[in-house]
PDB file of C-alpha atoms and ligand atoms in Angstrom:
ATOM      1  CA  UNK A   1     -78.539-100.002 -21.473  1.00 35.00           C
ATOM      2  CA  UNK A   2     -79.010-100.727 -17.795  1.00 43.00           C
ATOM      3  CA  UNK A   3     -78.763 -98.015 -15.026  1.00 53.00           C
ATOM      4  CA  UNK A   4     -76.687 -95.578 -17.710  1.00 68.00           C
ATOM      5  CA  UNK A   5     -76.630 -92.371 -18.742  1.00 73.00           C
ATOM      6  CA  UNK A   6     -78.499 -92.545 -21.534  1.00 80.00           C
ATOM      7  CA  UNK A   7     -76.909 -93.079 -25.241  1.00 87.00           C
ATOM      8  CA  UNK A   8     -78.158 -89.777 -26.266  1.00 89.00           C
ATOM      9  CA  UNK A   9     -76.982 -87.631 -23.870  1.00 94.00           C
ATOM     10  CA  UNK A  10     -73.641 -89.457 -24.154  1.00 96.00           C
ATOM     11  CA  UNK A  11     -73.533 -88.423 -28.228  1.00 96.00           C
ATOM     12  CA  UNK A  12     -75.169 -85.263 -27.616  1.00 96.00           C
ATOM     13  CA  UNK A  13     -72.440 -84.301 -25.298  1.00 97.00           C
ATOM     14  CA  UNK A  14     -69.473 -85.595 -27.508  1.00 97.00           C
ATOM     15  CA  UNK A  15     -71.462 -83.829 -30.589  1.00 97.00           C
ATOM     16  CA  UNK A  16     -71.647 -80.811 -28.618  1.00 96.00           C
ATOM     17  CA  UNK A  17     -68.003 -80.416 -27.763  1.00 97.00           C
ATOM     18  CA  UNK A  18     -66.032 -81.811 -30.371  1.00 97.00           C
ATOM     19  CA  UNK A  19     -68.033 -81.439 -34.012  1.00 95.00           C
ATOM     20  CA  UNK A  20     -66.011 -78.451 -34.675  1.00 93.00           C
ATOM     21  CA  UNK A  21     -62.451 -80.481 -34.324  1.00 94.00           C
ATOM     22  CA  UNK A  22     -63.302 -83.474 -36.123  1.00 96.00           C
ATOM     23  CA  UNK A  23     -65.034 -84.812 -39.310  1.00 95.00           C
ATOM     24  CA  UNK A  24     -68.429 -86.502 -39.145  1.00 95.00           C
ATOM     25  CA  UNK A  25     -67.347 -90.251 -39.662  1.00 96.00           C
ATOM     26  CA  UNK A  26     -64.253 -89.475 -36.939  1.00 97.00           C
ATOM     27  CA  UNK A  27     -66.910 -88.013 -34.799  1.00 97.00           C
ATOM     28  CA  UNK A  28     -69.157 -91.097 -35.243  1.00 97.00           C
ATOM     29  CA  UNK A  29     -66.077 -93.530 -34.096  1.00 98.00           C
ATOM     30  CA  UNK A  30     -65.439 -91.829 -30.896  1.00 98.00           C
ATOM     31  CA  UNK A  31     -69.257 -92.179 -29.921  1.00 97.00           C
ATOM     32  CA  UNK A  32     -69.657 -95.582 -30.791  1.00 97.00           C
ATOM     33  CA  UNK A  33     -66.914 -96.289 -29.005  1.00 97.00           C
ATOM     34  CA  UNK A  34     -67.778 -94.097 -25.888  1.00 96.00           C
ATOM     35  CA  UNK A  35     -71.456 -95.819 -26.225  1.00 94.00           C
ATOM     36  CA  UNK A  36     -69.827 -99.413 -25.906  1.00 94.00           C
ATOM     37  CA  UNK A  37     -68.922 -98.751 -22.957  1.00 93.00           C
ATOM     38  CA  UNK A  38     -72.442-100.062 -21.827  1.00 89.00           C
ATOM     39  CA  UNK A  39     -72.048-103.318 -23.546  1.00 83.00           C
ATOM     40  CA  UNK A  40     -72.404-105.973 -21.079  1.00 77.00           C
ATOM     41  CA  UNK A  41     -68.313-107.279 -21.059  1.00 77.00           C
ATOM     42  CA  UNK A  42     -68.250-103.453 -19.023  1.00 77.00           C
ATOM     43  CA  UNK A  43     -71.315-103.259 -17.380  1.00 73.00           C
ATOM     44  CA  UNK A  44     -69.681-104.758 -14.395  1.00 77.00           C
ATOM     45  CA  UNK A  45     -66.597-102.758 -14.377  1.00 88.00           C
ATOM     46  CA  UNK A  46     -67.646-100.045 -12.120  1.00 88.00           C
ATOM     47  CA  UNK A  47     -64.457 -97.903 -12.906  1.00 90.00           C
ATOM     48  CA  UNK A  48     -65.307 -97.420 -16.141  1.00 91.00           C
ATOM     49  CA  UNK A  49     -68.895 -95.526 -14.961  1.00 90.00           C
ATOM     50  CA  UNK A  50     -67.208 -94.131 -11.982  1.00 90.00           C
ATOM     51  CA  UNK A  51     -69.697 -95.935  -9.837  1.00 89.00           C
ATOM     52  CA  UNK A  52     -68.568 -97.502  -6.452  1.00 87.00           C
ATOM     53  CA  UNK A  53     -66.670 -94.311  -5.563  1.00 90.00           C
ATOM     54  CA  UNK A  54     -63.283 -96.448  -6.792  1.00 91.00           C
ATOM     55  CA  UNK A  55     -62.220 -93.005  -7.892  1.00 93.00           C
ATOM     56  CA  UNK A  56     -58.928 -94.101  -8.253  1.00 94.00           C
ATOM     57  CA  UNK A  57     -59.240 -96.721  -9.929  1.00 95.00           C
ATOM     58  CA  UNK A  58     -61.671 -94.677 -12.768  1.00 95.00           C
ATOM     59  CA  UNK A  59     -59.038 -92.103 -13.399  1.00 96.00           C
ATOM     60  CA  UNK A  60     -56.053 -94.710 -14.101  1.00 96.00           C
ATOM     61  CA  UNK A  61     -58.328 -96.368 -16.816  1.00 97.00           C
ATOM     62  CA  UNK A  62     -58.787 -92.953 -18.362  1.00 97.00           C
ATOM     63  CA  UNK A  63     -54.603 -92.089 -17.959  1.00 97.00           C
ATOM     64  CA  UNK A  64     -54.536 -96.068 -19.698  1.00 97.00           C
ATOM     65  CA  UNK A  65     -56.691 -94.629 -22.334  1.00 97.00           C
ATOM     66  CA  UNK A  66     -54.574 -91.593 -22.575  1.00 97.00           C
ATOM     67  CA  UNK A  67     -51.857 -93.405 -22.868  1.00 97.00           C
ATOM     68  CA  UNK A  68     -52.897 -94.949 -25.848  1.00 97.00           C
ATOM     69  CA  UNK A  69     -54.113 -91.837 -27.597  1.00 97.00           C
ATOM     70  CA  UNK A  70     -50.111 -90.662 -26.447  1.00 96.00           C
ATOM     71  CA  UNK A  71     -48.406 -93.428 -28.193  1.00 83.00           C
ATOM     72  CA  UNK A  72     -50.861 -94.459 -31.205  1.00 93.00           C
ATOM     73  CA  UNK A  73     -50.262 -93.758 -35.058  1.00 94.00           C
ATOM     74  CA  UNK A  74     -53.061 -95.372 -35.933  1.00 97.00           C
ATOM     75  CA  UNK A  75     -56.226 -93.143 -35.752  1.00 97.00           C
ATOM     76  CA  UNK A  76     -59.061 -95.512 -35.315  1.00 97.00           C
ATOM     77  CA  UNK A  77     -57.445 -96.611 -32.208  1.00 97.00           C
ATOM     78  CA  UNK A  78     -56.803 -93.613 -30.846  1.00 98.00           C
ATOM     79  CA  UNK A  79     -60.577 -92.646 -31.567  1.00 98.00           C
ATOM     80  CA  UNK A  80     -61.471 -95.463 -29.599  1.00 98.00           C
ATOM     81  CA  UNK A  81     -59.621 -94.708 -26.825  1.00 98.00           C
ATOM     82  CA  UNK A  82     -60.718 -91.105 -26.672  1.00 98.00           C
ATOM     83  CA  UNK A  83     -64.307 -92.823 -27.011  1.00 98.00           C
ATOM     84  CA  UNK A  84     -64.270 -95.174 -24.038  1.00 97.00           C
ATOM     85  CA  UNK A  85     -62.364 -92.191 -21.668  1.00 97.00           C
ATOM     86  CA  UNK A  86     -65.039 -89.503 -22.534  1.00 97.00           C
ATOM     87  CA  UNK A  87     -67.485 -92.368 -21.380  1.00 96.00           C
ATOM     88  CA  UNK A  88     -66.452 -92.355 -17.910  1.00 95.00           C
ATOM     89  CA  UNK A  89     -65.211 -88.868 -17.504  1.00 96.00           C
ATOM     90  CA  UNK A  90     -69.368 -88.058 -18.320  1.00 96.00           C
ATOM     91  CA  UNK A  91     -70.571 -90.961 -16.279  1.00 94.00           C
ATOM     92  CA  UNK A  92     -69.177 -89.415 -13.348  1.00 95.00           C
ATOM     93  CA  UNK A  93     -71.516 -86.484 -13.359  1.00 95.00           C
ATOM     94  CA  UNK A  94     -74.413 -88.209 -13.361  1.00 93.00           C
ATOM     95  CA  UNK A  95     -73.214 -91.158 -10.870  1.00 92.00           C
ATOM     96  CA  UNK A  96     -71.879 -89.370  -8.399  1.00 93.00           C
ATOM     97  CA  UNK A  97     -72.787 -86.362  -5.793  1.00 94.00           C
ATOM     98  CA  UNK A  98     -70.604 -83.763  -7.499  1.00 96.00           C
ATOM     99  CA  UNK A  99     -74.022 -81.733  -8.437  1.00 97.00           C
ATOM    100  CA  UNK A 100     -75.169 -82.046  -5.126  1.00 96.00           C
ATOM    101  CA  UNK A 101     -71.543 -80.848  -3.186  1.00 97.00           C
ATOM    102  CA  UNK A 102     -71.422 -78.490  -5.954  1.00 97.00           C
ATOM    103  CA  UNK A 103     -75.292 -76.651  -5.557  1.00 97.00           C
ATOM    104  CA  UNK A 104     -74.098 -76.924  -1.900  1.00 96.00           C
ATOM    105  CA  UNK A 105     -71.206 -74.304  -2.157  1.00 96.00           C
ATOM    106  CA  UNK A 106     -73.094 -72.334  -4.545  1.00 97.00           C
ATOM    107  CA  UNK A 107     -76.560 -71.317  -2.865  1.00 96.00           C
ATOM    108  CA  UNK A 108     -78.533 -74.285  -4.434  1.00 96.00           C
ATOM    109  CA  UNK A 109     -81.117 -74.647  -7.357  1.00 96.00           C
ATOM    110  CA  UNK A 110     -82.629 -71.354  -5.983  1.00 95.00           C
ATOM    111  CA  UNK A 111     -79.563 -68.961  -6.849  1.00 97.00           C
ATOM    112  CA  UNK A 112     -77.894 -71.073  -9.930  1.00 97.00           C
ATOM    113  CA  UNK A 113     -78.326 -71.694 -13.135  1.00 97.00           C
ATOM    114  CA  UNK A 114     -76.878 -74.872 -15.154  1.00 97.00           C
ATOM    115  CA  UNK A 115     -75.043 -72.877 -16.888  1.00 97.00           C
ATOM    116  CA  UNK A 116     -73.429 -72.217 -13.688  1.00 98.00           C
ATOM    117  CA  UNK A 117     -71.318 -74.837 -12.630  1.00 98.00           C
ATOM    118  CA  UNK A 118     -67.519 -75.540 -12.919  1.00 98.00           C
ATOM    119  CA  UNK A 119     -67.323 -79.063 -13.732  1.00 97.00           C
ATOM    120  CA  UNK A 120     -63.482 -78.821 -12.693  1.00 97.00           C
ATOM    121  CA  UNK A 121     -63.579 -76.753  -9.510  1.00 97.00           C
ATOM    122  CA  UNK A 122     -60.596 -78.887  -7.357  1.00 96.00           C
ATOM    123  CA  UNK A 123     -62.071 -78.384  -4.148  1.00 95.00           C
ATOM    124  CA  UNK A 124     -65.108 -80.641  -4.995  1.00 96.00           C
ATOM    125  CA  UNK A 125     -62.924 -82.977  -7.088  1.00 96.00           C
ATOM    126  CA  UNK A 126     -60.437 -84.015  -4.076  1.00 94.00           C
ATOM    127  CA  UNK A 127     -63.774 -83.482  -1.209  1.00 95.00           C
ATOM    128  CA  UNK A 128     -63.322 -86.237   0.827  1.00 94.00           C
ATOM    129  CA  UNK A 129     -67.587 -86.457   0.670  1.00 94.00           C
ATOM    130  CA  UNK A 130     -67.725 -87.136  -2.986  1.00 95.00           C
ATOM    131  CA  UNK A 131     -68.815 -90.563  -3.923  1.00 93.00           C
ATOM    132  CA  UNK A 132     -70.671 -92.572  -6.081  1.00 90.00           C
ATOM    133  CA  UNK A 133     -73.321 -94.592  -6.384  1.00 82.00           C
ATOM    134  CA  UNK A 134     -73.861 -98.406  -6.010  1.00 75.00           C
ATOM    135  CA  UNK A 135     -75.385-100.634  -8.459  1.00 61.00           C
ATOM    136  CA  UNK A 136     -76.803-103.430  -6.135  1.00 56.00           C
ATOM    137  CA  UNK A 137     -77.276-105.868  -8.903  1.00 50.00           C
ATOM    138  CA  UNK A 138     -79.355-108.320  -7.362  1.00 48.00           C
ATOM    139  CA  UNK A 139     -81.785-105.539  -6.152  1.00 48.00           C
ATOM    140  CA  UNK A 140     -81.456-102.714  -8.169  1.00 54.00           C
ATOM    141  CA  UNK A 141     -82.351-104.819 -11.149  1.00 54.00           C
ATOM    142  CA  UNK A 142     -86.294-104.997  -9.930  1.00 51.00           C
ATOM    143  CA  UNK A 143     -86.553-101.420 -11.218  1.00 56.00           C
ATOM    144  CA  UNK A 144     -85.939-102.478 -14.793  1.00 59.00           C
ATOM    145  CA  UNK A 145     -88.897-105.172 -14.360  1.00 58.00           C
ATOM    146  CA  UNK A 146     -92.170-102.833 -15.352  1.00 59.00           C
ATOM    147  CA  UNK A 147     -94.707-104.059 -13.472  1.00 56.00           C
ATOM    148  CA  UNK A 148     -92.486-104.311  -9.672  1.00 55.00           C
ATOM    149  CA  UNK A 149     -90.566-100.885 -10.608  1.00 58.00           C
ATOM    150  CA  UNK A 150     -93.148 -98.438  -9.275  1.00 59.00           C
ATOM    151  CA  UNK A 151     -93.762-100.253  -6.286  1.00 54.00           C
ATOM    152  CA  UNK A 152     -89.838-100.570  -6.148  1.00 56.00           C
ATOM    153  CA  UNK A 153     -88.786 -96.688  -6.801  1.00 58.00           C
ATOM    154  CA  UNK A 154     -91.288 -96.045  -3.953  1.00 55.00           C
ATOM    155  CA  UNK A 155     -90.885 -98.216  -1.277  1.00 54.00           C
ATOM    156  CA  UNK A 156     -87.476 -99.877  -1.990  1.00 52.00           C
ATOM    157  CA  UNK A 157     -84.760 -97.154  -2.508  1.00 57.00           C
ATOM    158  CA  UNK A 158     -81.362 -97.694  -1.094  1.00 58.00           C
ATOM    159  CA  UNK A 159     -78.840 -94.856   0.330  1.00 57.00           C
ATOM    160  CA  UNK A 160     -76.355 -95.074  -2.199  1.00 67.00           C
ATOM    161  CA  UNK A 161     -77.574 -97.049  -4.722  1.00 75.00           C
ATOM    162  CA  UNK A 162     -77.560 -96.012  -8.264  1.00 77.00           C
ATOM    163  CA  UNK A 163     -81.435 -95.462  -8.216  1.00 72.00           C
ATOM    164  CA  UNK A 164     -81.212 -93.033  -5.087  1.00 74.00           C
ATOM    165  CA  UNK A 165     -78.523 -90.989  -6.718  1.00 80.00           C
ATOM    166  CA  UNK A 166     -78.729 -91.320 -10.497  1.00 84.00           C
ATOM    167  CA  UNK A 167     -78.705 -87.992 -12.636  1.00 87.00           C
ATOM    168  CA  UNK A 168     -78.700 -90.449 -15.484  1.00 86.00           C
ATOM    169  CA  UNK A 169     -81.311 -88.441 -17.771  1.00 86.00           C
ATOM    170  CA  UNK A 170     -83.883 -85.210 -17.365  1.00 89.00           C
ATOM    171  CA  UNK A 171     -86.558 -87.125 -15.113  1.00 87.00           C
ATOM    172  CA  UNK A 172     -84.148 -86.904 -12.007  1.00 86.00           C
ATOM    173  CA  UNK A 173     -85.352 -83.389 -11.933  1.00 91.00           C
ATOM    174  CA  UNK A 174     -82.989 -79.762 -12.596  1.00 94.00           C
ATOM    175  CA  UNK A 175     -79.589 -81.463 -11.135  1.00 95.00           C
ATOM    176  CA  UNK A 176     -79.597 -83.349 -14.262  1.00 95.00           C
ATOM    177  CA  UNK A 177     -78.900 -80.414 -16.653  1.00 96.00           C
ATOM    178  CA  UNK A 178     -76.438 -79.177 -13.986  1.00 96.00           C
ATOM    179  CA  UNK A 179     -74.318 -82.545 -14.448  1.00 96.00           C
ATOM    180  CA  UNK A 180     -74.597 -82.522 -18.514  1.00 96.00           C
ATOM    181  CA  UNK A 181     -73.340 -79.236 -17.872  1.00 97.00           C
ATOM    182  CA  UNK A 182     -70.397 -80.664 -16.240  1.00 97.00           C
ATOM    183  CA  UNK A 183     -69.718 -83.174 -18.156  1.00 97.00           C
ATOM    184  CA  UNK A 184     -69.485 -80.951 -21.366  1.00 97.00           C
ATOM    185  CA  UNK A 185     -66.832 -79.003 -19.180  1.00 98.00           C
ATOM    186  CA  UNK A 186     -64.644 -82.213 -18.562  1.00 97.00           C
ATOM    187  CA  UNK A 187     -65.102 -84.119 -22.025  1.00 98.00           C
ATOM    188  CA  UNK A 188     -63.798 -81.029 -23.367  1.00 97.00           C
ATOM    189  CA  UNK A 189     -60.755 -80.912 -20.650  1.00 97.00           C
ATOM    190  CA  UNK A 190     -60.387 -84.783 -21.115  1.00 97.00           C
ATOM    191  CA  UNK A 191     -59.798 -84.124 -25.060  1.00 97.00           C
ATOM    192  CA  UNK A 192     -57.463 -81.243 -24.521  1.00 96.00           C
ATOM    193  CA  UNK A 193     -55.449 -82.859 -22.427  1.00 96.00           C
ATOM    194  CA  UNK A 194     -55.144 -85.533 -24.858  1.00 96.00           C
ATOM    195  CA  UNK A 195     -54.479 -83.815 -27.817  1.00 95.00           C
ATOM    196  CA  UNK A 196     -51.454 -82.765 -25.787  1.00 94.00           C
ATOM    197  CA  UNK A 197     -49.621 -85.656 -25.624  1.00 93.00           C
ATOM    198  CA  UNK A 198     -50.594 -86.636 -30.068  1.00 94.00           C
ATOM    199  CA  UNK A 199     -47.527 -86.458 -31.964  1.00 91.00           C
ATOM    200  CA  UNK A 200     -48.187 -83.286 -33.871  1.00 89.00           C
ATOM    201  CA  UNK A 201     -47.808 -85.464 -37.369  1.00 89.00           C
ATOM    202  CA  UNK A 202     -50.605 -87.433 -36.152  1.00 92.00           C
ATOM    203  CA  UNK A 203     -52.778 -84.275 -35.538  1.00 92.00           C
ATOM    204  CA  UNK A 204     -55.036 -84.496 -38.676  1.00 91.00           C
ATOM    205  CA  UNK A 205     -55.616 -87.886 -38.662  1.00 94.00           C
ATOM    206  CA  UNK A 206     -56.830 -87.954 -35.260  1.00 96.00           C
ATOM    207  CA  UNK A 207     -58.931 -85.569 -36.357  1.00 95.00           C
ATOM    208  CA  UNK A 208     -59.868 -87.043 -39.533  1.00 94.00           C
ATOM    209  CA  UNK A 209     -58.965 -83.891 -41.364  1.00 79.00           C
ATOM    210  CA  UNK A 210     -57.710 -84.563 -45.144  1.00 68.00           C
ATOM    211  CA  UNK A 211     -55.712 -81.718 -44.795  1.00 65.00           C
ATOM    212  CA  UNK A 212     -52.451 -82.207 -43.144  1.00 58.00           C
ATOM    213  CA  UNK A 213     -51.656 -78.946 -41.817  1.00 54.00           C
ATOM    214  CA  UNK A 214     -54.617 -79.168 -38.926  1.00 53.00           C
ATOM    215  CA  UNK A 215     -54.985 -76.253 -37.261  1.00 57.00           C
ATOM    216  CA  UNK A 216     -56.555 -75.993 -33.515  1.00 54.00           C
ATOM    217  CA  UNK A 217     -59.563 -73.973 -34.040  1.00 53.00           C
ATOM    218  CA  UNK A 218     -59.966 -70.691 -31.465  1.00 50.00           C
ATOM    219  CA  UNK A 219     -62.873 -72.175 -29.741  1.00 51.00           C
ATOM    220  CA  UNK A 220     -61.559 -74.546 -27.404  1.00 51.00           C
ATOM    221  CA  UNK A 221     -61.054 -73.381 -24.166  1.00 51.00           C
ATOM    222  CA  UNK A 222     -63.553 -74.562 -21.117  1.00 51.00           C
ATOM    223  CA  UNK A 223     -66.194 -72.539 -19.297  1.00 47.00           C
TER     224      UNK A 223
HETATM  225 ZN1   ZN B   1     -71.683 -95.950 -18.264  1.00 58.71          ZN
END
């Protein structure tokens, strides 16, 4: 879609962090769900991407998806939920400036690795200079149009707007693999903190384990 991250990277994360804790076909719902998050009834719900910097108003539609996960028996819906919270919670790594304020505190590209950053450090998290970007539809859309986009990406980039700030996929340059980094870190926090609030009955099912007695594998911790 559109000025996203793109689908790949948004599976390849989720595969990444949670193929050990669920089966294939669970695995598969959560992504499609996460990916239809860039249908076009969300597209121009900027708190789902994080964009727009309404912060706020991103992290209450991941609690509401939380909260579904919370009260939920049936585990296609919570799937779904855990889908379309993981979308944001990655979008915001690659929408907003957290690389940047992050690389800031940390001596740069020069002195870090990817491997480096801490997707959850607080300080950056509640820094009043972390925003996000814009997505000036009637202009920004002229770098989706082939032959004006060079022209465009040269001459015609706005502070702010999603083109200027976008680490939406590897040809924004070495920030990008900083903020899939990140965004490992936090789907993996996001899904923790869900699983906290399953009813423990509902544990395998969620996970789309046959066997009832699932067990929380030793891997999961962050960092
Ligand atoms: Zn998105």
């Amino acid at each position: 879609m559109l000025a996203a991250m793109l689908h790949k990277y948004h599976s390849a994360i989720l595969t990444e962090t949670l193929s050990r804790n669920f089966s294939t076909p669970a695995l598969r719902e959560i992504i499609q769900a996460n990916l239809d998050q860039d249908s076009l009834q969300t597209f121009f719900q900027p708190q789902i991407h994080f964009d727009e910097s309404k912060f706020a108003e991103a992290l209450a539609y991941i609690e509401e998806q939380r909260a579904i996960i919370a009260r939920n028996h049936d585990p296609h819906d919570m799937r779904k939920a855990l889908g379309r919270l993981t979308h944001g919670a990655q979008d915001f790594y690659a929408h907003s400036n957290y690389v940047d304020l992050w690389l800031d505190q940390n001596g740069g590209l020069e002195q870090t690795r990817a491997a480096d950053i801490d997707g959850l450090d607080p300080a950056i998290l509640n820094n009043p200079a972390l925003r996000s970007d814009y997505f000036y539809w009637w202009r920004d859309f002229i770098y989706y149009v082939p032959i004006f986009k060079t022209f465009a990406k040269k001459y015609l980039v706005f502070v702010n707007s999603h083109e200027s700030m976008h680490l939406d996929d590897p040809s924004r340059g070495p920030k990008f693999f900083y903020a899939l980094k990140a965004a490992e870190q936090r789907t993996l926090s996001e899904y923790q903190r869900a699983l906290k609030t399953v009813d423990p009955a509902m544990l395998h099912l969620f996970h789309g384990s046959p066997e009832p007695r699932y067990k929380l594998l030793p891997q999961l911790k962050t960092a």
